[in-house]
C-alpha positions as YAML, in Angstrom:
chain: A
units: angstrom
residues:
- id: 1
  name: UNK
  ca: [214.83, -122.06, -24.31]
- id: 2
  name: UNK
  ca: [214.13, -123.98, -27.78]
- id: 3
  name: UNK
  ca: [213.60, -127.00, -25.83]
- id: 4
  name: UNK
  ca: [211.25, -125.58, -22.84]
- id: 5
  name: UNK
  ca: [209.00, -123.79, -25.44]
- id: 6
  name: UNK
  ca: [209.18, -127.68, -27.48]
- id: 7
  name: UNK
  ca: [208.23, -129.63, -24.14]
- id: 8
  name: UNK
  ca: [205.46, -127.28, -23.30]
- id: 9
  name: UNK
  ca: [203.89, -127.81, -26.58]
- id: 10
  name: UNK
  ca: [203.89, -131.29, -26.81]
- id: 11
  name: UNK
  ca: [202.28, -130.75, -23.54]
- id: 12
  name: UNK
  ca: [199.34, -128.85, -24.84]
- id: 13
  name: UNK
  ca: [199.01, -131.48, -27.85]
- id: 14
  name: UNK
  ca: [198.46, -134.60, -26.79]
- id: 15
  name: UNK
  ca: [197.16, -136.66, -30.00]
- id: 16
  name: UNK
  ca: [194.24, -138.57, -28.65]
- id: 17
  name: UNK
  ca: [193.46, -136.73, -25.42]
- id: 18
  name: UNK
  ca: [190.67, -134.18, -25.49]
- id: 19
  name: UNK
  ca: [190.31, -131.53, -22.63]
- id: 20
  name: UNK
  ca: [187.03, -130.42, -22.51]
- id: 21
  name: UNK
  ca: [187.23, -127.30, -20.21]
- id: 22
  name: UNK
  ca: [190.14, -125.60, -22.52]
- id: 23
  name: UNK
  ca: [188.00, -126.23, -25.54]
- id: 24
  name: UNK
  ca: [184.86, -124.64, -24.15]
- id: 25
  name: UNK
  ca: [187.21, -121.62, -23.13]
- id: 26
  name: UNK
  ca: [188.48, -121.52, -26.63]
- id: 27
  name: UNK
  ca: [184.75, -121.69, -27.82]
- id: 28
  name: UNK
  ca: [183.75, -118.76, -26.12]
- id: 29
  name: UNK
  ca: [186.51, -116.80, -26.46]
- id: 30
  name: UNK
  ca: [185.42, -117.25, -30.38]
- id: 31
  name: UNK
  ca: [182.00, -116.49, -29.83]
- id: 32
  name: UNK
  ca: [182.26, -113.21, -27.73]
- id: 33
  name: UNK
  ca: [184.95, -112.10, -29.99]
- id: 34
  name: UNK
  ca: [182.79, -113.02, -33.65]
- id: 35
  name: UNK
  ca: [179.69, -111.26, -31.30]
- id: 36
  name: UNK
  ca: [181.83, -108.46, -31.06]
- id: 37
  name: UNK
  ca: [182.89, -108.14, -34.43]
- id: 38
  name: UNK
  ca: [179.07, -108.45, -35.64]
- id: 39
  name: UNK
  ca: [178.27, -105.64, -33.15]
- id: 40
  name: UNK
  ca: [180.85, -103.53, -34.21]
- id: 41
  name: UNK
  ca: [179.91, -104.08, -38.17]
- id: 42
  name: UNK
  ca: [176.10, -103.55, -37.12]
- id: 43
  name: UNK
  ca: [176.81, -100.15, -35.44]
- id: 44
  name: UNK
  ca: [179.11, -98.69, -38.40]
- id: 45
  name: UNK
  ca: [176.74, -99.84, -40.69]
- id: 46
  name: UNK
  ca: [173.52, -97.79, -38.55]
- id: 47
  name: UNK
  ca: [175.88, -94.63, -38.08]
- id: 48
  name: UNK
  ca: [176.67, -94.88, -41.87]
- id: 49
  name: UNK
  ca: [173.23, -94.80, -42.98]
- id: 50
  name: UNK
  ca: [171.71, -92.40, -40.56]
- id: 51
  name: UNK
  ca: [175.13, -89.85, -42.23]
- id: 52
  name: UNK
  ca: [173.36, -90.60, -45.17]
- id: 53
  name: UNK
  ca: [170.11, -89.31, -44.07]
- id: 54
  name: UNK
  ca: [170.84, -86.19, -41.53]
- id: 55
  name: UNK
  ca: [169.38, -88.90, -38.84]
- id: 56
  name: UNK
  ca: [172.19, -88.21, -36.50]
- id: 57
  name: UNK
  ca: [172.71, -84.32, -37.28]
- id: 58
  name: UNK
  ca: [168.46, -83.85, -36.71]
- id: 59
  name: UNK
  ca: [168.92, -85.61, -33.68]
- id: 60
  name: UNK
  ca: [172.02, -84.53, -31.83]
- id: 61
  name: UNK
  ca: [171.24, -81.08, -33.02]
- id: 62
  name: UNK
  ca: [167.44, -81.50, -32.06]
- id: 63
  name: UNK
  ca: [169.26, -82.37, -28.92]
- id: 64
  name: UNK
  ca: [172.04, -79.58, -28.65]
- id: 65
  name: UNK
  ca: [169.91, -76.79, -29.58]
- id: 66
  name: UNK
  ca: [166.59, -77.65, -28.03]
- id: 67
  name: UNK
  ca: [166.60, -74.71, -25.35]
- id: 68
  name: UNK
  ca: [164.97, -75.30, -21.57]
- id: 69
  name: UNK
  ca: [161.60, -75.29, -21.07]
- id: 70
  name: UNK
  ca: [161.03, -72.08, -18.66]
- id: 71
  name: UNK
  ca: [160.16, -73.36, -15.18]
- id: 72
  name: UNK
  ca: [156.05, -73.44, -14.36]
- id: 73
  name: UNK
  ca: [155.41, -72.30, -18.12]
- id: 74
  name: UNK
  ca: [152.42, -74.13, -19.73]
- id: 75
  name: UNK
  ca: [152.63, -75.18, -23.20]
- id: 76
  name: UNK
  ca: [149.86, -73.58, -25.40]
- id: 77
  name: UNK
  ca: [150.28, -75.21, -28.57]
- id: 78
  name: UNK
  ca: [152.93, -76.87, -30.91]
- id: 79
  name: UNK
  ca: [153.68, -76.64, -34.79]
- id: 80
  name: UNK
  ca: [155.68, -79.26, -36.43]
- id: 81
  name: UNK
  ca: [157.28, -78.34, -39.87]
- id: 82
  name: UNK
  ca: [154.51, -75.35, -40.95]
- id: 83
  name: UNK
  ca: [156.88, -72.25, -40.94]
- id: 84
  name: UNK
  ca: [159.94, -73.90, -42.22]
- id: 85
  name: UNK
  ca: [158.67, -75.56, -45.49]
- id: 86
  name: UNK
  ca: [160.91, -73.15, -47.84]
- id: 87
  name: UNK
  ca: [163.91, -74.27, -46.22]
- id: 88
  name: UNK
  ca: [166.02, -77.35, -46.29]
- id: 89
  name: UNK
  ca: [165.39, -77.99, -42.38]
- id: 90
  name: UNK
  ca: [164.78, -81.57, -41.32]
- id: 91
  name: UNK
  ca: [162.65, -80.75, -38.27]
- id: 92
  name: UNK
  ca: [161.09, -77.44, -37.69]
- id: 93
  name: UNK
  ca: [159.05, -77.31, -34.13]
- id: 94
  name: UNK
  ca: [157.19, -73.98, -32.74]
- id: 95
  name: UNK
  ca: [156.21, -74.48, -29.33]
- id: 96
  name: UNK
  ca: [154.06, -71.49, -27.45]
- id: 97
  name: UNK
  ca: [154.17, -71.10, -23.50]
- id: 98
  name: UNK
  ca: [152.51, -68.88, -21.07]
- id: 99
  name: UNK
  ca: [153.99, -67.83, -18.22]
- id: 100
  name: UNK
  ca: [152.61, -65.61, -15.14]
- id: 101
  name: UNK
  ca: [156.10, -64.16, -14.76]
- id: 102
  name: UNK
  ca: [156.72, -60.80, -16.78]
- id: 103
  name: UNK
  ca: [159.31, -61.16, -19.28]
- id: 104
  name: UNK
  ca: [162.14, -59.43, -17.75]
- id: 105
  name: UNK
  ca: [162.23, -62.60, -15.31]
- id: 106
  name: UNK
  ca: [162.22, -64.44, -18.00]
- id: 107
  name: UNK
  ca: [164.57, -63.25, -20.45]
- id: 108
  name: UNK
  ca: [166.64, -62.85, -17.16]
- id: 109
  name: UNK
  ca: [166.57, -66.80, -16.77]
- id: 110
  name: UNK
  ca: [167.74, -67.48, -20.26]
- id: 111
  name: UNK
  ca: [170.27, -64.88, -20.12]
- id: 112
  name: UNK
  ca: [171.71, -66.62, -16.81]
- id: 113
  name: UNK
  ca: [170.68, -70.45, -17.77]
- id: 114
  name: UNK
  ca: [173.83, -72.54, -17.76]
- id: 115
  name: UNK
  ca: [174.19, -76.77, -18.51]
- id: 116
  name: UNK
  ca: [176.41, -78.76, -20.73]
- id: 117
  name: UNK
  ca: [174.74, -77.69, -23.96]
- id: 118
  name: UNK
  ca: [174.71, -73.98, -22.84]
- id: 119
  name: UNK
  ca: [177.90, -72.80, -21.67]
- id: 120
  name: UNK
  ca: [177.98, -69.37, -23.16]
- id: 121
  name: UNK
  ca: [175.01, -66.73, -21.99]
- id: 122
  name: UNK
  ca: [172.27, -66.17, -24.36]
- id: 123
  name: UNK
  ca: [171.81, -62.44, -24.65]
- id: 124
  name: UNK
  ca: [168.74, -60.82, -25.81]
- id: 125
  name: UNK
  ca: [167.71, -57.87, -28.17]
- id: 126
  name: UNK
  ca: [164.17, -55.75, -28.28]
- id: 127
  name: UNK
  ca: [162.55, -55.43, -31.47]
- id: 128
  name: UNK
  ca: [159.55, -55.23, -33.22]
- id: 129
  name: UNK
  ca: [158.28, -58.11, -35.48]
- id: 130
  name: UNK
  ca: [155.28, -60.12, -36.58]
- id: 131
  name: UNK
  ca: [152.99, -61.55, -35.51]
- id: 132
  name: UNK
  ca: [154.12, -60.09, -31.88]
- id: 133
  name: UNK
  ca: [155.12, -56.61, -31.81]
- id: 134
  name: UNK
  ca: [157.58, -55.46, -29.41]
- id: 135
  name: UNK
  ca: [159.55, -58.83, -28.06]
- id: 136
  name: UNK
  ca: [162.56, -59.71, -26.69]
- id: 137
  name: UNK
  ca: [164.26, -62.02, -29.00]
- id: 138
  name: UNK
  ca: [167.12, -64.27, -28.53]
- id: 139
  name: UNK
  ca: [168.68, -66.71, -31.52]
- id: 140
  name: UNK
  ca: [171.71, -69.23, -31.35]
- id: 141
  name: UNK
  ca: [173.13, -72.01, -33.41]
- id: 142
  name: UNK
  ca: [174.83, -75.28, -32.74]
- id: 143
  name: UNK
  ca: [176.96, -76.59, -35.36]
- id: 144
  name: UNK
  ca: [176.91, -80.91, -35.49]
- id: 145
  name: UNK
  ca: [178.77, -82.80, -38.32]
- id: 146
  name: UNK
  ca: [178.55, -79.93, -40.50]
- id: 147
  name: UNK
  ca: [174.91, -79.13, -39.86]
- id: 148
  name: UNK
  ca: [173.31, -76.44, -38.89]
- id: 149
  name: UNK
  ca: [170.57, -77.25, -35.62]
- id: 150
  name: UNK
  ca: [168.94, -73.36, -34.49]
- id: 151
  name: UNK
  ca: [166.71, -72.10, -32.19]
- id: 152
  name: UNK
  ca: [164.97, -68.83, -31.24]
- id: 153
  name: UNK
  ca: [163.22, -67.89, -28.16]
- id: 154
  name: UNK
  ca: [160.95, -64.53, -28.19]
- id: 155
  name: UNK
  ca: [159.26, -63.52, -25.26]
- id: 156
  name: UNK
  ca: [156.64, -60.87, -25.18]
- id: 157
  name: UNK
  ca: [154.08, -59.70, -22.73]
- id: 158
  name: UNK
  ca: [150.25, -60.67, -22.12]
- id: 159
  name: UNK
  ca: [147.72, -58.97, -20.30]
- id: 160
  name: UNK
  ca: [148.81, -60.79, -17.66]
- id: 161
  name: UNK
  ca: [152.37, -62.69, -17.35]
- id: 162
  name: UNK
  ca: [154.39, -63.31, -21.04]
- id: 163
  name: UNK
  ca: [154.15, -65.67, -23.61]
- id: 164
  name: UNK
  ca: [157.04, -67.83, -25.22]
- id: 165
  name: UNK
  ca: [157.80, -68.54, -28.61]
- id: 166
  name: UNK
  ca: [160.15, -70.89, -29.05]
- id: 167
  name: UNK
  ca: [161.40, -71.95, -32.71]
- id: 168
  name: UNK
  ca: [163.81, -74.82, -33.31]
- id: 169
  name: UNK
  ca: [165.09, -76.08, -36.59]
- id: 170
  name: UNK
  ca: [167.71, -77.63, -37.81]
- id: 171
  name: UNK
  ca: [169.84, -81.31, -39.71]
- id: 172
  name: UNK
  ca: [170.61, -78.89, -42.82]
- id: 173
  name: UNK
  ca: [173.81, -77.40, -43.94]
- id: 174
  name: UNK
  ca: [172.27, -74.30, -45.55]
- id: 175
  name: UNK
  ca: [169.82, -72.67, -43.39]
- id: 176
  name: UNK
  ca: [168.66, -69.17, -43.30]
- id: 177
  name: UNK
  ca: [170.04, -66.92, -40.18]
- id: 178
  name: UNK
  ca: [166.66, -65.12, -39.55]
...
């Protein structure tokens, strides 16, 4: 076997003979793998720095949490980042909807909504708060690297139809539960 593996490698070396084709095979074998390895110390170094600065947890969680959008709702207005100033939250979004439907169809949607982010039913409890009186309210967490991402949907009626409160916040590890 010593002598096979011998013959085949003064094969392969032949002082004074250059084959091109095997040495532009061996050049890009180098260069994909050296791309690779530049791609692969790029992306640890990105992932390592958002860590640093709740990037990733604000955005997966932003992500996780974010409830649907009830179907044929309009959006009303948004508020970015006025209610959740006290806390430690990284993004803080209220979003207000109107809705013709009366908010026992609504509540009943949430209650029976079900995709990859929502496998578990989100149940609902009357009370009375401010600014909106009597509501149904609903509240839920979603835990990503160790931070907390929330969200709370309130529904309460209108004249005519319901309006939708939806709160999200989230990307810090001590948040408040109300």
């Amino acid at each position: 076997m010593r002598d096979q593996t011998e013959v085949t490698e003064r094969r392969r070396i032949t002082w004074g003979q250059y084959d091109q084709a095997a040495a532009e095979a061996n050049l890009r074998r180098l260069r994909r793998r050296s791309c690779l390895t530049l791609l692969g110390v790029s992306l640890a170094f990105c992932c390592f720095l958002s860590l640093l600065t709740n990037v990733a947890q604000s955005y997966l969680g932003q992500w996780l949490a974010a409830p649907p959008v009830y179907p044929g709702a309009v959006q009303t207005d948004q508020r970015i980042g006025q209610l959740c100033v006290p806390t430690l939250a990284v993004y803080c979004y209220q979003t207000f909807y109107e809705t013709p439907d009366t908010p026992a169809q609504v509540v009943a949607f949430y209650e029976n909504y079900r995709d990859i982010r929502f496998r578990s039913s989100l149940h609902f409890i009357s009370e009375n708060k401010f600014p909106f009186g009597q509501q149904q309210s609903a509240r839920y967490c979603r835990y990503v690297l160790g931070y907390r991402s929330c969200a709370q949907i309130s529904v309460h009626p209108l004249n005519v139809g319901s309006e939708l409160y939806i709160q999200e916040m989230g990307g810090a590890q001590k948040m408040p539960e109300g």
